[in-house]
Short mmCIF file of C-alpha atoms in Angstrom, two decimals:
data_model
loop_
_atom_site.label_atom_id
_atom_site.label_comp_id
_atom_site.label_asym_id
_atom_site.label_seq_id
_atom_site.Cartn_x
_atom_site.Cartn_y
_atom_site.Cartn_z
CA MET A 7 -47.26 -37.17 204.10
CA LEU A 8 -50.76 -38.51 204.94
CA PRO A 9 -52.24 -37.13 208.15
CA GLN A 10 -52.51 -39.33 211.21
CA LYS A 11 -54.74 -42.24 211.96
CA LEU A 12 -53.57 -44.05 208.88
CA ILE A 13 -53.37 -47.34 210.62
CA ASP A 14 -56.77 -46.96 212.17
CA VAL A 15 -58.19 -46.28 208.73
CA LEU A 16 -56.53 -49.38 207.37
CA GLU A 17 -57.84 -51.49 210.17
CA ARG A 18 -61.26 -50.07 209.87
CA ASN A 19 -61.40 -50.65 206.14
CA ALA A 20 -60.03 -54.19 206.72
CA THR A 21 -63.27 -55.38 208.28
CA ASP A 22 -64.40 -56.16 204.75
CA ILE A 23 -64.84 -59.96 205.07
CA GLU A 24 -65.28 -60.42 201.30
CA GLU A 25 -61.58 -59.92 200.59
CA SER A 26 -60.36 -63.39 199.77
CA ASP A 27 -57.06 -62.13 198.34
CA ASP A 28 -55.31 -62.57 201.59
CA GLU A 29 -55.11 -66.23 201.41
CA THR A 30 -53.02 -66.40 198.26
CA GLY A 31 -50.66 -63.92 199.75
CA GLU A 32 -50.42 -65.75 203.01
CA GLN A 33 -49.76 -69.01 201.32
CA GLU A 34 -46.81 -67.43 199.57
CA TYR A 35 -45.53 -66.20 202.85
CA ALA A 36 -45.84 -69.64 204.45
CA ALA A 37 -43.69 -71.05 201.68
CA ASP A 38 -41.21 -68.25 202.18
CA THR A 39 -40.77 -68.66 205.84
CA ALA A 40 -40.39 -72.37 205.38
CA THR A 41 -37.46 -71.97 203.06
CA SER A 42 -35.77 -68.56 203.40
CA THR A 43 -36.02 -65.60 205.72
CA MET A 44 -38.96 -64.04 207.43
CA GLY A 45 -41.61 -62.92 204.92
CA LYS A 46 -40.31 -60.43 202.43
CA PHE A 47 -43.69 -58.89 201.56
CA MET A 48 -42.98 -56.14 199.05
CA LYS A 49 -43.74 -58.30 196.07
CA SER A 50 -45.64 -57.95 192.88
CA GLY A 51 -49.41 -58.09 193.39
CA LYS A 52 -49.31 -56.39 196.84
CA VAL A 53 -51.63 -53.50 197.37
CA VAL A 54 -49.84 -50.48 198.75
CA LEU A 55 -50.99 -46.94 199.67
CA LEU A 56 -48.94 -44.08 198.32
CA LEU A 57 -47.98 -41.76 201.08
CA SER A 58 -46.60 -38.73 199.34
CA GLY A 59 -46.56 -36.97 196.04
CA ARG A 60 -49.41 -36.23 193.70
CA PHE A 61 -50.96 -39.67 194.26
CA ALA A 62 -50.88 -39.57 198.04
CA GLY A 63 -53.71 -41.61 199.50
CA ARG A 64 -54.18 -43.71 196.36
CA LYS A 65 -54.10 -47.45 196.29
CA ALA A 66 -51.67 -49.09 193.94
CA ILE A 67 -50.41 -52.49 193.11
CA ILE A 68 -46.82 -53.41 192.98
CA VAL A 69 -45.97 -54.48 189.44
CA LYS A 70 -42.29 -55.00 189.83
CA ASN A 71 -40.11 -54.44 192.89
CA TYR A 72 -36.43 -53.65 192.93
CA ASP A 73 -35.39 -54.43 196.52
CA GLU A 74 -31.77 -53.59 196.22
CA GLY A 75 -32.19 -50.65 193.95
CA THR A 76 -30.54 -50.16 190.55
CA GLN A 77 -27.71 -48.16 189.22
CA ASP A 78 -29.64 -44.89 188.83
CA LYS A 79 -31.86 -45.47 191.85
CA GLN A 80 -29.71 -46.78 194.63
CA TYR A 81 -32.66 -47.33 197.06
CA GLY A 82 -35.40 -49.94 197.27
CA HIS A 83 -38.18 -48.94 194.93
CA ALA A 84 -40.99 -50.47 192.99
CA LEU A 85 -42.99 -49.86 189.85
CA VAL A 86 -46.57 -49.50 190.86
CA ALA A 87 -49.82 -49.18 188.97
CA GLY A 88 -52.70 -47.56 190.73
CA ILE A 89 -55.98 -45.77 190.54
CA ASP A 90 -55.88 -42.05 190.02
CA ARG A 91 -59.57 -41.42 189.79
CA TYR A 92 -61.71 -44.03 191.57
CA PRO A 93 -64.92 -45.30 189.98
CA ARG A 94 -67.98 -43.56 191.34
CA LYS A 95 -70.66 -45.24 193.37
CA VAL A 96 -73.31 -47.15 191.48
CA THR A 97 -76.83 -47.85 192.79
CA LYS A 98 -79.51 -50.18 191.71
CA ALA A 99 -81.68 -47.37 190.45
CA MET A 100 -79.21 -46.39 187.72
CA GLY A 101 -79.60 -47.41 184.12
CA LYS A 102 -77.09 -49.30 182.17
CA LYS A 103 -75.40 -46.41 180.47
CA LYS A 104 -75.11 -44.46 183.73
CA ARG A 105 -73.54 -47.48 185.43
CA LYS A 106 -71.01 -47.84 182.59
CA ASP A 107 -70.00 -44.17 182.80
CA ARG A 108 -69.66 -44.21 186.57
CA SER A 109 -67.59 -47.35 186.57
CA LYS A 110 -64.78 -45.71 184.61
CA MET A 111 -61.48 -45.12 186.30
CA LYS A 112 -58.27 -43.32 185.62
CA SER A 113 -55.08 -45.23 186.26
CA PHE A 114 -51.47 -44.20 186.91
CA MET A 115 -48.03 -45.75 186.81
CA LYS A 116 -45.23 -44.59 188.97
CA VAL A 117 -41.77 -45.61 190.24
CA VAL A 118 -41.93 -45.11 194.02
CA ASN A 119 -39.43 -45.44 196.84
CA PHE A 120 -40.47 -48.05 199.36
CA ASN A 121 -40.27 -45.35 202.01
CA HIS A 122 -43.19 -43.54 200.36
CA MET A 123 -45.48 -46.60 200.36
CA MET A 124 -47.49 -48.16 203.06
CA PRO A 125 -47.99 -51.85 202.37
CA THR A 126 -51.26 -53.50 203.24
CA ARG A 127 -52.24 -57.07 203.85
CA TYR A 128 -54.20 -57.20 200.59
CA SER A 129 -53.06 -58.39 197.23
CA VAL A 130 -54.60 -58.37 193.78
CA ASP A 131 -53.47 -60.83 191.26
CA VAL A 132 -54.12 -59.08 187.96
CA ASN A 133 -51.63 -60.01 185.35
CA LEU A 134 -50.52 -56.79 183.67
CA ASP A 135 -48.80 -57.17 180.43
CA LYS A 136 -45.14 -56.86 181.44
CA ALA A 137 -44.16 -56.05 177.93
CA SER A 138 -45.86 -52.64 178.00
CA VAL A 139 -46.03 -51.90 181.83
CA ASN A 140 -42.41 -51.54 182.69
CA LYS A 141 -39.83 -48.99 183.48
CA ASP A 142 -39.08 -48.31 179.79
CA ALA A 143 -42.56 -46.83 179.45
CA PHE A 144 -41.41 -43.70 181.22
CA ARG A 145 -39.00 -42.74 178.48
CA ASP A 146 -41.66 -42.03 175.82
CA PRO A 147 -45.03 -40.46 176.41
CA GLY A 148 -46.61 -42.65 173.78
CA LEU A 149 -45.39 -45.78 175.52
CA LYS A 150 -46.57 -44.35 178.82
CA LYS A 151 -49.99 -43.76 177.48
CA LYS A 152 -50.25 -47.24 176.04
CA ALA A 153 -49.18 -48.72 179.34
CA ARG A 154 -51.65 -46.61 181.27
CA ARG A 155 -54.44 -47.66 178.95
CA GLU A 156 -53.55 -51.30 179.49
CA VAL A 157 -53.66 -50.85 183.21
CA LYS A 158 -57.00 -49.07 183.00
CA ALA A 159 -58.48 -51.81 180.88
CA LYS A 160 -57.34 -54.51 183.25
CA PHE A 161 -58.51 -52.63 186.33
CA GLU A 162 -61.95 -51.96 184.82
CA GLU A 163 -62.30 -55.54 183.85
CA ARG A 164 -61.49 -56.69 187.40
CA TYR A 165 -63.82 -54.07 188.90
CA LYS A 166 -66.74 -55.37 186.78
CA THR A 167 -66.29 -58.84 188.25
CA GLY A 168 -66.80 -57.49 191.71
CA LYS A 169 -63.69 -59.00 193.22
CA ASN A 170 -61.06 -57.09 195.23
CA ARG A 171 -63.74 -54.63 196.24
CA TRP A 172 -61.50 -52.95 198.81
CA PHE A 173 -58.98 -52.02 196.22
CA PHE A 174 -61.43 -50.07 194.14
CA GLN A 175 -62.82 -48.11 197.06
CA LYS A 176 -61.40 -44.66 197.87
CA LEU A 177 -59.50 -44.65 201.07
CA ARG A 178 -61.24 -42.16 203.37
CA PHE A 179 -58.92 -40.01 205.49
CA MET B 9 -72.30 -77.22 248.78
CA TYR B 10 -69.55 -77.42 251.36
CA LEU B 11 -67.27 -79.14 248.91
CA ASN B 12 -68.01 -76.48 246.28
CA SER B 13 -67.03 -73.55 248.47
CA ASN B 14 -63.90 -75.40 249.55
CA LEU B 15 -62.97 -75.96 245.93
CA ILE B 16 -63.42 -72.27 245.20
CA ASN B 17 -61.20 -71.38 248.11
CA VAL B 18 -58.53 -73.73 246.89
CA LEU B 19 -58.76 -72.37 243.35
CA GLU B 20 -58.57 -68.75 244.61
CA ARG B 21 -55.49 -69.60 246.60
CA GLU B 22 -53.92 -71.18 243.59
CA ASP B 23 -54.80 -68.17 241.50
CA GLN B 24 -53.06 -65.88 243.97
CA SER B 25 -49.96 -68.01 243.99
CA ILE B 26 -49.93 -68.03 240.20
CA LYS B 27 -50.30 -64.22 240.19
CA MET B 28 -47.44 -63.91 242.58
CA VAL B 29 -45.35 -66.08 240.36
CA ALA B 30 -46.35 -63.98 237.38
CA GLN B 31 -45.29 -60.79 239.14
CA LYS B 32 -41.98 -62.30 240.13
CA LYS B 33 -41.60 -63.41 236.46
CA THR B 34 -42.05 -59.83 235.11
CA LYS B 35 -39.30 -58.54 237.37
CA LYS B 36 -36.94 -61.25 236.22
CA SER B 37 -37.97 -61.05 232.61
CA ILE B 38 -36.87 -57.40 232.43
CA GLU B 39 -33.36 -58.43 233.57
CA ASN B 40 -33.59 -61.32 231.22
CA ILE B 41 -34.17 -59.28 228.17
CA ASN B 42 -31.54 -56.72 229.13
CA SER B 43 -28.84 -59.34 229.51
CA ARG B 44 -29.97 -60.95 226.25
CA LEU B 45 -29.88 -57.62 224.45
CA ALA B 46 -26.34 -57.06 225.78
CA LEU B 47 -25.35 -60.37 224.34
CA VAL B 48 -26.85 -59.43 220.99
CA MET B 49 -25.04 -56.16 220.93
CA LYS B 50 -21.77 -57.97 221.53
CA SER B 51 -22.14 -60.98 219.29
CA GLY B 52 -25.00 -60.33 216.89
CA LYS B 53 -26.24 -57.98 214.21
CA TYR B 54 -28.90 -55.34 214.88
CA VAL B 55 -30.04 -52.03 213.61
CA LEU B 56 -31.20 -49.16 215.69
CA GLY B 57 -33.76 -46.58 214.77
CA TYR B 58 -37.15 -46.38 213.08
CA LYS B 59 -36.03 -45.96 209.46
CA GLN B 60 -33.61 -48.83 209.55
CA THR B 61 -35.94 -51.25 211.28
CA LEU B 62 -38.55 -50.55 208.62
CA LYS B 63 -35.90 -51.33 206.04
CA THR B 64 -35.04 -54.59 207.71
CA LEU B 65 -38.67 -55.51 207.98
CA ARG B 66 -39.24 -54.78 204.27
CA HIS B 67 -36.36 -56.97 203.27
CA GLY B 68 -37.34 -59.78 205.64
CA LYS B 69 -34.05 -59.57 207.47
CA ALA B 70 -35.50 -58.69 210.85
CA LYS B 71 -35.83 -61.54 213.28
CA LEU B 72 -37.17 -59.61 216.27
CA VAL B 73 -38.33 -56.02 216.65
CA ILE B 74 -38.21 -54.29 220.02
CA ILE B 75 -40.28 -51.18 220.70
CA ALA B 76 -39.92 -48.89 223.66
CA ASN B 77 -43.08 -48.10 225.62
CA ASN B 78 -43.09 -44.38 224.89
CA THR B 79 -43.08 -44.57 221.07
CA PRO B 80 -46.03 -42.61 219.62
CA PRO B 81 -48.97 -44.96 219.21
CA LEU B 82 -49.22 -44.39 215.43
CA ARG B 83 -45.58 -45.33 214.90
CA LYS B 84 -45.99 -48.35 217.27
CA SER B 85 -49.00 -49.60 215.25
CA GLU B 86 -47.21 -48.98 212.04
CA ILE B 87 -44.31 -51.14 213.12
CA GLU B 88 -46.58 -53.81 214.44
CA TYR B 89 -48.43 -53.89 211.09
CA TYR B 90 -45.16 -54.20 209.15
CA ALA B 91 -44.08 -56.96 211.47
CA MET B 92 -47.36 -58.75 211.02
CA LEU B 93 -46.86 -58.64 207.23
CA ALA B 94 -43.34 -59.92 207.61
CA LYS B 95 -44.26 -62.47 210.23
CA THR B 96 -41.68 -61.15 212.63
CA GLY B 97 -42.04 -61.04 216.34
CA VAL B 98 -42.48 -57.74 218.21
CA HIS B 99 -41.40 -57.25 221.75
CA HIS B 100 -42.78 -54.32 223.68
CA TYR B 101 -39.93 -53.40 225.87
CA ASN B 102 -40.78 -52.54 229.48
CA GLY B 103 -39.12 -49.12 229.53
CA ASN B 104 -38.88 -45.94 227.58
CA ASN B 105 -36.48 -45.04 224.80
CA ILE B 106 -33.80 -43.76 227.20
CA GLU B 107 -33.78 -47.09 229.04
CA LEU B 108 -33.80 -49.06 225.84
CA GLY B 109 -30.82 -47.05 224.64
CA THR B 110 -29.00 -47.72 227.90
CA ALA B 111 -29.89 -51.48 227.56
CA CYS B 112 -28.22 -51.40 224.16
CA GLY B 113 -25.12 -49.86 225.68
CA LYS B 114 -25.54 -46.64 223.82
CA TYR B 115 -25.57 -43.04 225.02
CA PHE B 116 -28.52 -42.04 222.91
CA ARG B 117 -32.18 -42.83 222.95
CA VAL B 118 -33.51 -45.83 220.97
CA CYS B 119 -37.25 -46.15 220.33
CA THR B 120 -37.13 -49.03 217.88
CA LEU B 121 -34.57 -51.64 217.21
CA SER B 122 -34.48 -54.65 215.09
CA ILE B 123 -32.33 -57.73 215.52
CA THR B 124 -31.13 -59.28 212.31
CA ASP B 125 -28.80 -61.84 213.60
CA PRO B 126 -28.92 -62.90 217.25
CA GLY B 127 -25.39 -64.21 217.42
CA ASP B 128 -24.95 -66.25 220.62
CA SER B 129 -28.12 -64.96 222.24
CA ASP B 130 -31.28 -66.93 222.59
CA ILE B 131 -33.40 -63.84 222.52
CA ILE B 132 -35.36 -64.92 219.47
CA ARG B 133 -36.18 -68.32 220.93
CA SER B 134 -37.26 -67.18 224.35
CA MET B 135 -38.72 -63.78 223.93
CA PRO B 136 -41.54 -64.46 221.52
CA GLY B 137 -43.11 -66.68 224.16
CA GLU B 138 -43.54 -63.84 226.52
CA GLN B 139 -44.30 -60.95 224.22
CA GLN B 140 -47.59 -59.28 223.78
CA GLY B 141 -48.71 -58.33 220.32
CA GLN B 142 -47.74 -61.58 218.74
CA PRO B 143 -48.43 -61.30 215.00
CA ALA B 144 -51.43 -63.28 213.92
CA VAL B 145 -50.58 -65.55 210.91
#
């Protein structure tokens, strides 16, 4: 499990005013509370922090959530896609090739129990190709590699636009 | 000048009376929430304990979350954050986990509890007005 002061870190990092993702998420919640229960917030597009395992401390996006669990996993879990190796910092003095190399990132996909995730108030709406990024990918290493490459491509594309800056920053703890 | 100072005196006196009313209110509100909790225990649905309250918060089933005052601050902030995401009210119970357990009619300690269905009680309607830590939308 992550060491203490997790919430302080989250709040500290949350002073990034440029995050405009919140609004889309909150509009969803407004619609939810109007019709059904209180906000169920573990939905696709939500940014979560992984708390345990090899990717502890990494940020990930919920791709598909299974609130009630399934036959083989009888607990609430979600398929998440996240960043394994964050892109390195880029400064103005660097040339084009150096910037390109330092903006590369390694992605991962994992099926995680809800208990091992910390949800945040951020959300990233990147449409991952559901045909390749799904639970079936874990059967076959070839499929998994293909899915991971798709995630990596989409993430790098989003990183280049400069949106969702908080998601692509390593969480310091 | 004379009027001004008079006005200030009047205002201070009113302040004091309001403060006294507020103090009286806190005494009564503790009994209030205890009786309301008892009603929820009898007629409504609730979950006791940290893990289960998180579960109800995640699924959006929690209507109100009550936290004892001696929960570790990290856990308290974590639950408040979840409740903020779920747009659920949080009530900081004026008492520690032993007292909260007693208020629920249980013989064990309860640090966190979540009310999923208030039953006959009006705890959801009345408590969120008095609570601190109201989640910001």
